[in-house]
Amino acid sequence: MNILVINCGSSSLKYQLIDSTSEAVLAKGLCERIGIDGSVLTHTPAGKDKVKIETPMPNHTVAVKLVIDALTDANHGVIKSLDEISAVGHRVVHGGEKFATSVVIDDAVMKAIEECNDLAPLHNPANLIGINSCKEIMPNVPMVAVFDTAFHQTMPEKAYLYGLPYEYYEKYKVRRYGFHGTSHDYVSAKAAELLGKTREDLKIIVCHLGNGGSISAVDHGKCVDTSMGLTPLEGLIMGTRSGDIDPAICDFICQKEGLTPAEMNNVLNKKSGVLGLSKVSSDFRDIEAAANEGNKLARVTLDAFYYRVAKYVGAYTAAMNGVDVIAFTAGVGENNISGRVEICKYFGYLGTEIDEEKNNIRGEERIISKDGSKVTLMCIPTNEELAIARQTLALVK
Ligand code: AMP
């Protein structure tokens, strides 16, 4: 069976066609600038060169149609017809408290996702557009929603409630939800597999460090805490997001700079993080290069980022009363060799030590701590698309 995995943004649509038997990616691609001038589809069939198709995409339905055309094209296609797509798995960012697992999409599910729009106004409406467009083009193909928040729904109240008037939770469901759940789920399961154990026997901390970053505590297979909150703004210092700050800073800056709350929100989401702090870039490679050339602000930005990661690992070690595995994943976690070394310098008290030789890898699944280490350190490339395909298959089989 072939599963089409769709990750739809407001003006973009990423896809992968995965053969569920071999778990091979048959083709992948990206539609960009949907609804604006200069729309382009970049399609990469496995083992072949990228194809760039520049053609107007006034809406997502046109984009989905072009994706299907590319997948079935005589030259760069990988299947003969639409009939070879057995199901579609959609990444949906926010499932609120309504979804603790993935679900087959029907009208009631669509309505429930829409009811979560308030909680993720930039993401959920775009996800719904993607689902509707796929339904239009593939009316008879089953669709599954896989939520970024679902894996974290096992968090206990003490972890997900904020110290705010309880009525905001009652009225508006203001609480911690967490994101990157598909990745935390996939990586924690992989970590156990790498140790030859089941996740139910382990206390695992997953550090998903990408442009967006979050950490989760997975205690005997269940997420008990995670660093992102009501929105993906909380927690680590990220590419452009501030992560944790004193909430009073917002009003202070609004008054000093004459900003509206919406403008402040934009600063916190788009102009802060390592970009705002370093004044260099949101990309960790650029900041590392600048730091290596003697840029002091770039150096302190990296230090602040590593320090925040280490603090969360400490907090989650306490939350679980111990830790067996600390796993690094996503762009920075998988590729930043010196970053992992810097972060792990804080973990001596846990009786673990990074093995610099084993750690000298990018994007590879490997144990990177010294033999006999009390806590095992790992690098595990995440694969959210494969996780979505697996969950989709499990539900439609
Ligand atoms: P992601 O959001 O998971 O795609 O991660 C993107 C981030 O990973 C970017 O900030 C990149 O700079 C970072 N990244 C990718 N490769 C490396 C690398 N070799 N060293 C440091 N950071 C990297």
Tab-separated table of C-alpha atoms and ligand atoms in Angstrom:
chain	number	residue	atom	x	y	z
A	1	MET	CA	0.000	0.000	0.000
A	2	ASN	CA	1.154	3.527	-0.768
A	3	ILE	CA	0.423	6.259	1.740
A	4	LEU	CA	0.508	9.925	0.749
A	5	VAL	CA	1.631	12.110	3.654
A	6	ILE	CA	0.567	15.750	3.495
A	7	ASN	CA	1.798	18.665	5.584
A	8	CYS	CA	-0.157	21.715	4.521
A	9	GLY	CA	0.705	25.309	5.428
A	10	SER	CA	-1.107	28.496	4.487
A	11	SER	CA	0.886	28.955	1.264
A	12	SER	CA	2.807	25.684	1.057
A	13	LEU	CA	2.184	21.961	0.844
A	14	LYS	CA	4.817	19.310	1.574
A	15	TYR	CA	4.237	15.708	0.561
A	16	GLN	CA	5.817	12.278	0.601
A	17	LEU	CA	4.541	9.113	-1.026
A	18	ILE	CA	5.600	6.170	1.134
A	19	ASP	CA	5.395	2.475	0.292
A	20	SER	CA	4.061	1.099	3.566
A	21	THR	CA	5.549	-2.361	3.036
A	22	SER	CA	9.163	-1.355	2.464
A	23	GLU	CA	8.705	2.040	4.173
A	24	ALA	CA	10.628	3.533	1.249
A	25	VAL	CA	9.917	7.098	0.155
A	26	LEU	CA	8.853	6.785	-3.481
A	27	ALA	CA	8.753	10.532	-4.069
A	28	LYS	CA	8.615	13.736	-2.108
A	29	GLY	CA	8.101	17.362	-2.849
A	30	LEU	CA	6.956	20.817	-1.964
A	31	CYS	CA	4.470	23.292	-3.419
A	32	GLU	CA	5.415	26.853	-2.541
A	33	ARG	CA	3.763	30.239	-2.970
A	34	ILE	CA	0.247	28.775	-3.260
A	35	GLY	CA	-2.220	31.623	-3.813
A	36	ILE	CA	0.499	34.140	-4.688
A	37	ASP	CA	2.619	34.931	-7.741
A	38	GLY	CA	5.499	32.642	-8.597
A	39	SER	CA	3.995	29.308	-7.434
A	40	VAL	CA	6.401	26.425	-7.843
A	41	LEU	CA	6.285	22.679	-7.284
A	42	THR	CA	9.551	20.890	-6.584
A	43	HIS	CA	9.109	17.152	-7.069
A	44	THR	CA	11.800	14.586	-6.259
A	45	PRO	CA	11.222	10.978	-7.327
A	46	ALA	CA	13.434	8.519	-5.389
A	47	GLY	CA	16.816	8.070	-7.042
A	48	LYS	CA	16.136	10.677	-9.711
A	49	ASP	CA	16.798	14.378	-10.160
A	50	LYS	CA	14.497	17.058	-8.799
A	51	VAL	CA	11.903	18.445	-11.189
A	52	LYS	CA	10.788	22.079	-10.842
A	53	ILE	CA	7.342	22.874	-12.173
A	54	GLU	CA	6.582	26.581	-12.279
A	55	THR	CA	2.873	27.048	-12.835
A	56	PRO	CA	0.122	29.099	-11.192
A	57	MET	CA	-1.407	27.558	-8.039
A	58	PRO	CA	-4.292	29.865	-7.164
A	59	ASN	CA	-5.398	27.539	-4.360
A	60	HIS	CA	-4.526	24.302	-2.541
A	61	THR	CA	-6.877	22.179	-4.662
A	62	VAL	CA	-4.868	23.099	-7.744
A	63	ALA	CA	-1.683	22.309	-5.808
A	64	VAL	CA	-2.967	18.839	-4.817
A	65	LYS	CA	-3.994	18.186	-8.420
A	66	LEU	CA	-0.466	19.115	-9.562
A	67	VAL	CA	1.047	16.806	-6.925
A	68	ILE	CA	-1.065	13.908	-8.207
A	69	ASP	CA	-0.094	14.783	-11.795
A	70	ALA	CA	3.590	14.774	-10.799
A	71	LEU	CA	3.246	11.435	-8.962
A	72	THR	CA	1.557	9.817	-11.988
A	73	ASP	CA	3.585	11.561	-14.723
A	74	ALA	CA	5.033	9.292	-17.420
A	75	ASN	CA	8.565	10.696	-16.953
A	76	HIS	CA	9.028	11.688	-13.332
A	77	GLY	CA	6.055	9.890	-11.791
A	78	VAL	CA	6.334	6.868	-9.476
A	79	ILE	CA	2.827	5.383	-9.783
A	80	LYS	CA	0.512	4.768	-12.719
A	81	SER	CA	-2.690	6.234	-11.333
A	82	LEU	CA	-4.466	7.654	-8.336
A	83	ASP	CA	-5.728	4.135	-7.556
A	84	GLU	CA	-2.255	3.301	-6.253
A	85	ILE	CA	-2.703	5.728	-3.338
A	86	SER	CA	-4.414	3.744	-0.565
A	87	ALA	CA	-4.714	6.478	2.046
A	88	VAL	CA	-3.660	10.018	2.895
A	89	GLY	CA	-2.134	10.963	6.255
A	90	HIS	CA	-2.450	14.632	7.172
A	91	ARG	CA	-0.318	16.397	9.720
A	92	VAL	CA	-2.647	18.493	11.868
A	93	VAL	CA	-1.018	20.845	14.338
A	94	HIS	CA	-3.628	21.252	17.087
A	95	GLY	CA	-6.040	18.641	18.336
A	96	GLY	CA	-6.722	20.426	21.630
A	97	GLU	CA	-8.112	18.065	24.263
A	98	LYS	CA	-10.270	16.375	21.653
A	99	PHE	CA	-7.656	14.057	20.160
A	100	ALA	CA	-5.234	11.878	22.110
A	101	THR	CA	-4.549	9.663	19.073
A	102	SER	CA	-4.686	9.814	15.289
A	103	VAL	CA	-8.138	9.394	13.726
A	104	VAL	CA	-9.803	8.594	10.421
A	105	ILE	CA	-11.238	11.869	9.142
A	106	ASP	CA	-15.009	12.227	8.853
A	107	ASP	CA	-17.321	15.225	9.137
A	108	ALA	CA	-17.317	15.148	12.944
A	109	VAL	CA	-13.500	15.126	12.976
A	110	MET	CA	-13.383	18.062	10.550
A	111	LYS	CA	-15.698	20.005	12.848
A	112	ALA	CA	-13.605	19.144	15.910
A	113	ILE	CA	-10.394	20.262	14.162
A	114	GLU	CA	-12.114	23.497	13.201
A	115	GLU	CA	-13.085	24.025	16.831
A	116	CYS	CA	-9.357	24.007	17.637
A	117	ASN	CA	-8.629	26.806	15.112
A	118	ASP	CA	-8.533	29.377	17.916
A	119	LEU	CA	-5.651	27.503	19.524
A	120	ALA	CA	-3.551	27.403	16.326
A	121	PRO	CA	-4.861	30.156	14.044
A	122	LEU	CA	-1.839	29.998	11.732
A	123	HIS	CA	-1.852	26.236	11.330
A	124	ASN	CA	-5.201	24.466	11.771
A	125	PRO	CA	-7.128	26.430	9.107
A	126	ALA	CA	-4.328	25.625	6.618
A	127	ASN	CA	-4.418	21.947	7.636
A	128	LEU	CA	-8.183	21.902	7.040
A	129	ILE	CA	-7.742	23.491	3.606
A	130	GLY	CA	-5.250	20.721	2.771
A	131	ILE	CA	-7.682	18.015	3.878
A	132	ASN	CA	-10.572	19.545	1.929
A	133	SER	CA	-8.444	19.875	-1.207
A	134	CYS	CA	-7.365	16.220	-0.982
A	135	LYS	CA	-10.994	15.155	-0.431
A	136	GLU	CA	-11.978	17.064	-3.543
A	137	ILE	CA	-9.322	15.419	-5.713
A	138	MET	CA	-9.466	11.962	-4.033
A	139	PRO	CA	-13.052	11.601	-2.729
A	140	ASN	CA	-12.808	7.837	-2.232
A	141	VAL	CA	-9.424	7.644	-0.553
A	142	PRO	CA	-9.498	7.347	3.274
A	143	MET	CA	-7.839	10.235	5.122
A	144	VAL	CA	-6.267	10.217	8.572
A	145	ALA	CA	-5.400	13.160	10.829
A	146	VAL	CA	-2.198	12.854	12.859
A	147	PHE	CA	-1.956	15.560	15.521
A	148	ASP	CA	1.187	17.292	16.800
A	149	THR	CA	-0.468	17.562	20.195
A	150	ALA	CA	-1.857	14.021	20.591
A	151	PHE	CA	1.193	12.306	22.113
A	152	HIS	CA	1.279	14.883	24.925
A	153	GLN	CA	-2.324	14.311	25.991
A	154	THR	CA	-1.110	11.868	28.666
A	155	MET	CA	0.381	14.746	30.682
A	156	PRO	CA	-1.087	14.969	34.179
A	157	GLU	CA	-2.991	18.072	35.282
A	158	LYS	CA	-0.098	19.233	37.454
A	159	ALA	CA	2.054	19.457	34.305
A	160	TYR	CA	-0.447	20.987	31.919
A	161	LEU	CA	-2.130	23.590	34.132
A	162	TYR	CA	-0.714	27.118	34.298
A	163	GLY	CA	-0.735	29.215	37.461
A	164	LEU	CA	-3.563	31.347	36.085
A	165	PRO	CA	-7.181	31.803	37.182
A	166	TYR	CA	-8.720	28.383	36.638
A	167	GLU	CA	-11.632	29.961	34.811
A	168	TYR	CA	-9.355	30.581	31.770
A	169	TYR	CA	-8.894	26.852	31.525
A	170	GLU	CA	-12.614	26.269	32.048
A	171	LYS	CA	-13.697	28.934	29.559
A	172	TYR	CA	-10.950	28.849	26.932
A	173	LYS	CA	-8.991	25.632	27.561
A	174	VAL	CA	-5.846	27.634	28.282
A	175	ARG	CA	-3.333	24.936	29.270
A	176	ARG	CA	-0.127	23.302	28.085
A	177	TYR	CA	-0.649	21.138	24.997
A	178	GLY	CA	2.839	20.630	23.560
A	179	PHE	CA	3.817	20.109	19.926
A	180	HIS	CA	6.156	17.953	17.796
A	181	GLY	CA	4.294	15.026	19.380
A	182	THR	CA	4.765	12.770	16.352
A	183	SER	CA	8.521	13.291	16.606
A	184	HIS	CA	8.687	12.777	20.392
A	185	ASP	CA	6.653	9.594	19.999
A	186	TYR	CA	8.785	8.262	17.126
A	187	VAL	CA	12.154	9.124	18.702
A	188	SER	CA	11.320	7.772	22.173
A	189	ALA	CA	10.148	4.483	20.611
A	190	LYS	CA	13.340	4.325	18.505
A	191	ALA	CA	15.484	5.014	21.573
A	192	ALA	CA	13.999	2.021	23.364
A	193	GLU	CA	14.458	-0.102	20.239
A	194	LEU	CA	18.124	0.903	20.030
A	195	LEU	CA	18.608	-0.316	23.600
A	196	GLY	CA	16.744	-3.548	22.862
A	197	LYS	CA	14.087	-2.615	25.436
A	198	THR	CA	10.488	-1.495	25.360
A	199	ARG	CA	9.593	2.106	25.997
A	200	GLU	CA	7.439	0.981	28.938
A	201	ASP	CA	10.644	0.089	30.845
A	202	LEU	CA	12.418	3.418	30.396
A	203	LYS	CA	12.544	7.064	31.371
A	204	ILE	CA	13.417	8.989	28.217
A	205	ILE	CA	14.039	12.668	27.553
A	206	VAL	CA	13.702	13.652	23.890
A	207	CYS	CA	15.400	16.885	22.805
A	208	HIS	CA	13.817	17.893	19.478
A	209	LEU	CA	16.110	20.746	18.499
A	210	GLY	CA	15.266	22.240	15.123
A	211	ASN	CA	14.271	25.689	13.982
A	212	GLY	CA	11.420	25.120	16.413
A	213	GLY	CA	12.487	23.142	19.460
A	214	SER	CA	10.874	21.246	22.285
A	215	ILE	CA	11.823	18.755	24.962
A	216	SER	CA	9.637	16.035	26.380
A	217	ALA	CA	9.753	13.659	29.319
A	218	VAL	CA	8.522	10.199	28.334
A	219	ASP	CA	8.055	8.135	31.477
A	220	HIS	CA	7.455	4.427	30.829
A	221	GLY	CA	5.977	5.155	27.390
A	222	LYS	CA	3.831	8.124	28.366
A	223	CYS	CA	4.588	11.793	27.903
A	224	VAL	CA	4.480	13.424	31.344
A	225	ASP	CA	5.735	16.881	30.410
A	226	THR	CA	6.874	18.929	27.456
A	227	SER	CA	8.353	22.372	26.998
A	228	MET	CA	5.960	23.910	24.458
A	229	GLY	CA	2.693	25.173	25.854
A	230	LEU	CA	-0.644	26.527	24.696
A	231	THR	CA	1.265	27.498	21.556
A	232	PRO	CA	4.702	26.569	20.182
A	233	LEU	CA	6.148	29.781	21.651
A	234	GLU	CA	6.991	28.464	25.118
A	235	GLY	CA	10.101	26.625	26.242
A	236	LEU	CA	13.462	26.623	24.508
A	237	ILE	CA	15.091	29.565	22.785
A	238	MET	CA	14.291	28.738	19.146
A	239	GLY	CA	15.219	29.971	15.667
A	240	THR	CA	12.964	33.030	15.833
A	241	ARG	CA	10.774	32.293	18.891
A	242	SER	CA	11.669	33.582	22.325
A	243	GLY	CA	10.737	30.537	24.392
A	244	ASP	CA	10.217	31.190	28.125
A	245	ILE	CA	10.278	34.817	29.217
A	246	ASP	CA	8.862	36.776	32.132
A	247	PRO	CA	5.300	37.480	30.890
A	248	ALA	CA	5.527	41.034	32.270
A	249	ILE	CA	8.118	41.810	29.579
A	250	CYS	CA	5.311	41.995	26.995
A	251	ASP	CA	3.525	44.937	28.577
A	252	PHE	CA	6.868	46.602	29.381
A	253	ILE	CA	8.078	46.454	25.757
A	254	CYS	CA	4.645	47.375	24.361
A	255	GLN	CA	4.719	50.565	26.433
A	256	LYS	CA	8.335	51.433	25.644
A	257	GLU	CA	8.088	50.732	21.903
A	258	GLY	CA	4.416	51.623	21.359
A	259	LEU	CA	3.549	48.135	20.144
A	260	THR	CA	0.121	46.527	20.091
A	261	PRO	CA	-0.252	43.049	21.665
A	262	ALA	CA	-0.437	41.570	18.151
A	263	GLU	CA	2.795	43.326	17.164
A	264	MET	CA	4.451	42.085	20.354
A	265	ASN	CA	3.282	38.580	19.548
A	266	ASN	CA	4.905	38.923	16.151
A	267	VAL	CA	8.197	40.019	17.772
A	268	LEU	CA	8.089	37.001	20.099
A	269	ASN	CA	7.366	34.555	17.266
A	270	LYS	CA	9.330	35.954	14.337
A	271	LYS	CA	12.045	38.309	15.575
A	272	SER	CA	13.268	36.739	18.790
A	273	GLY	CA	15.051	33.488	19.589
A	274	VAL	CA	18.599	33.024	18.338
A	275	LEU	CA	17.854	35.422	15.453
A	276	GLY	CA	16.929	38.304	17.746
A	277	LEU	CA	19.597	37.580	20.319
A	278	SER	CA	22.539	37.050	17.952
A	279	LYS	CA	21.557	39.708	15.380
A	280	VAL	CA	23.086	37.238	12.888
A	281	SER	CA	20.560	34.651	11.678
A	282	SER	CA	17.938	32.153	12.756
A	283	ASP	CA	20.085	29.388	11.281
A	284	PHE	CA	22.362	27.695	13.792
A	285	ARG	CA	25.051	27.103	11.152
A	286	ASP	CA	25.377	30.849	10.523
A	287	ILE	CA	25.518	31.586	14.235
A	288	GLU	CA	28.160	28.916	14.796
A	289	ALA	CA	30.232	30.303	11.932
A	290	ALA	CA	29.956	33.820	13.372
A	291	ALA	CA	30.885	32.594	16.861
A	292	ASN	CA	33.913	30.800	15.447
A	293	GLU	CA	34.979	34.061	13.817
A	294	GLY	CA	34.942	35.772	17.199
A	295	ASN	CA	31.412	37.278	17.264
A	296	LYS	CA	30.768	37.464	21.031
A	297	LEU	CA	27.012	37.907	20.732
A	298	ALA	CA	26.814	34.818	18.531
A	299	ARG	CA	28.797	32.859	21.138
A	300	VAL	CA	26.578	33.939	24.029
A	301	THR	CA	23.482	33.128	21.930
A	302	LEU	CA	24.674	29.548	21.476
A	303	ASP	CA	25.582	29.339	25.168
A	304	ALA	CA	22.095	30.580	26.150
A	305	PHE	CA	20.482	28.046	23.808
A	306	TYR	CA	22.524	25.108	25.186
A	307	TYR	CA	21.965	26.257	28.773
A	308	ARG	CA	18.181	26.371	28.307
A	309	VAL	CA	18.199	22.849	26.850
A	310	ALA	CA	20.261	21.585	29.815
A	311	LYS	CA	17.904	23.271	32.303
A	312	TYR	CA	14.889	21.492	30.786
A	313	VAL	CA	16.706	18.165	30.870
A	314	GLY	CA	17.402	18.796	34.565
A	315	ALA	CA	13.771	19.672	35.211
A	316	TYR	CA	12.496	16.586	33.417
A	317	THR	CA	14.984	14.341	35.204
A	318	ALA	CA	13.399	15.614	38.418
A	319	ALA	CA	9.882	15.208	36.997
A	320	MET	CA	10.543	11.530	36.278
A	321	ASN	CA	12.725	10.973	39.366
A	322	GLY	CA	15.550	9.860	37.076
A	323	VAL	CA	16.377	9.342	33.436
A	324	ASP	CA	17.702	6.395	31.417
A	325	VAL	CA	18.068	7.937	27.960
A	326	ILE	CA	18.582	11.450	26.590
A	327	ALA	CA	17.986	11.498	22.821
A	328	PHE	CA	18.817	14.334	20.427
A	329	THR	CA	16.853	14.841	17.226
A	330	ALA	CA	15.835	17.346	14.479
A	331	GLY	CA	18.127	19.672	12.484
A	332	VAL	CA	20.321	20.939	15.313
A	333	GLY	CA	20.031	17.844	17.515
A	334	GLU	CA	20.991	15.492	14.686
A	335	ASN	CA	23.693	17.582	13.029
A	336	ASN	CA	25.313	19.948	15.462
A	337	ILE	CA	28.181	17.860	16.802
A	338	SER	CA	29.750	20.568	18.967
A	339	GLY	CA	26.313	21.615	20.224
A	340	ARG	CA	25.650	18.134	21.607
A	341	VAL	CA	29.040	18.236	23.332
A	342	GLU	CA	28.279	21.612	24.898
A	343	ILE	CA	24.838	20.503	26.129
A	344	CYS	CA	26.136	17.206	27.522
A	345	LYS	CA	28.794	19.047	29.572
A	346	TYR	CA	25.931	19.862	31.953
A	347	PHE	CA	25.055	16.197	32.498
A	348	GLY	CA	28.093	15.045	34.494
A	349	TYR	CA	25.971	14.913	37.657
A	350	LEU	CA	23.854	12.214	35.994
A	351	GLY	CA	26.873	9.939	35.698
A	352	THR	CA	27.010	10.179	31.936
A	353	GLU	CA	29.692	11.284	29.553
A	354	ILE	CA	29.531	11.884	25.834
A	355	ASP	CA	31.946	9.840	23.705
A	356	GLU	CA	33.418	12.431	21.359
A	357	GLU	CA	34.350	9.836	18.758
A	358	LYS	CA	30.908	8.207	18.660
A	359	ASN	CA	29.382	11.687	18.696
A	360	ASN	CA	31.239	12.655	15.537
A	361	ILE	CA	28.240	11.978	13.299
A	362	ARG	CA	25.468	13.888	11.573
A	363	GLY	CA	21.995	12.517	10.943
A	364	GLU	CA	22.804	8.981	12.058
A	365	GLU	CA	21.086	6.789	14.604
A	366	ARG	CA	23.642	6.004	17.288
A	367	ILE	CA	24.450	5.789	21.000
A	368	ILE	CA	26.875	8.640	21.643
A	369	SER	CA	27.699	8.141	25.334
A	370	LYS	CA	30.693	6.187	26.653
A	371	ASP	CA	30.224	2.487	27.389
A	372	GLY	CA	28.938	1.843	30.885
A	373	SER	CA	27.369	5.276	31.112
A	374	LYS	CA	24.566	5.431	33.707
A	375	VAL	CA	22.412	7.460	31.343
A	376	THR	CA	22.566	6.664	27.627
A	377	LEU	CA	22.957	9.570	25.225
A	378	MET	CA	21.663	9.087	21.684
A	379	CYS	CA	21.385	10.789	18.325
A	380	ILE	CA	18.199	9.670	16.552
A	381	PRO	CA	17.090	11.236	13.254
A	382	THR	CA	13.400	11.961	13.474
A	383	ASN	CA	11.052	10.891	10.689
A	384	GLU	CA	7.673	12.486	11.187
A	385	GLU	CA	6.467	11.543	7.695
A	386	LEU	CA	7.163	7.854	8.271
A	387	ALA	CA	5.454	8.049	11.663
A	388	ILE	CA	2.401	9.661	10.019
A	389	ALA	CA	2.389	6.974	7.295
A	390	ARG	CA	2.586	4.194	9.916
A	391	GLN	CA	-0.270	5.657	11.951
A	392	THR	CA	-2.345	6.179	8.816
A	393	LEU	CA	-1.775	2.585	7.730
A	394	ALA	CA	-2.689	1.264	11.176
A	395	LEU	CA	-6.042	3.056	11.019
A	396	VAL	CA	-7.067	2.242	7.456
A	397	LYS	CA	-5.804	-1.327	7.219
B	1	AMP	P1	14.764	21.613	11.391
B	1	AMP	O1	13.769	22.662	11.805
B	1	AMP	O2	14.652	20.367	12.185
B	1	AMP	O3	14.812	21.402	9.921
B	1	AMP	O4	16.210	22.208	11.785
B	1	AMP	C1	16.712	23.348	11.166
B	1	AMP	C2	17.934	23.832	11.936
B	1	AMP	O5	18.935	22.789	11.927
B	1	AMP	C3	18.585	25.056	11.309
B	1	AMP	O6	18.743	26.090	12.279
B	1	AMP	C4	19.931	24.562	10.877
B	1	AMP	O7	20.914	25.526	11.050
B	1	AMP	C5	20.188	23.417	11.820
B	1	AMP	N1	21.225	22.560	11.267
B	1	AMP	C6	21.166	21.779	10.184
B	1	AMP	N2	22.380	21.226	9.947
B	1	AMP	C7	23.218	21.692	10.909
B	1	AMP	C8	24.595	21.513	11.222
B	1	AMP	N3	25.367	20.739	10.477
B	1	AMP	N4	25.098	22.160	12.285
B	1	AMP	C9	24.325	22.969	13.024
B	1	AMP	N5	23.031	23.173	12.795
B	1	AMP	C10	22.478	22.559	11.752
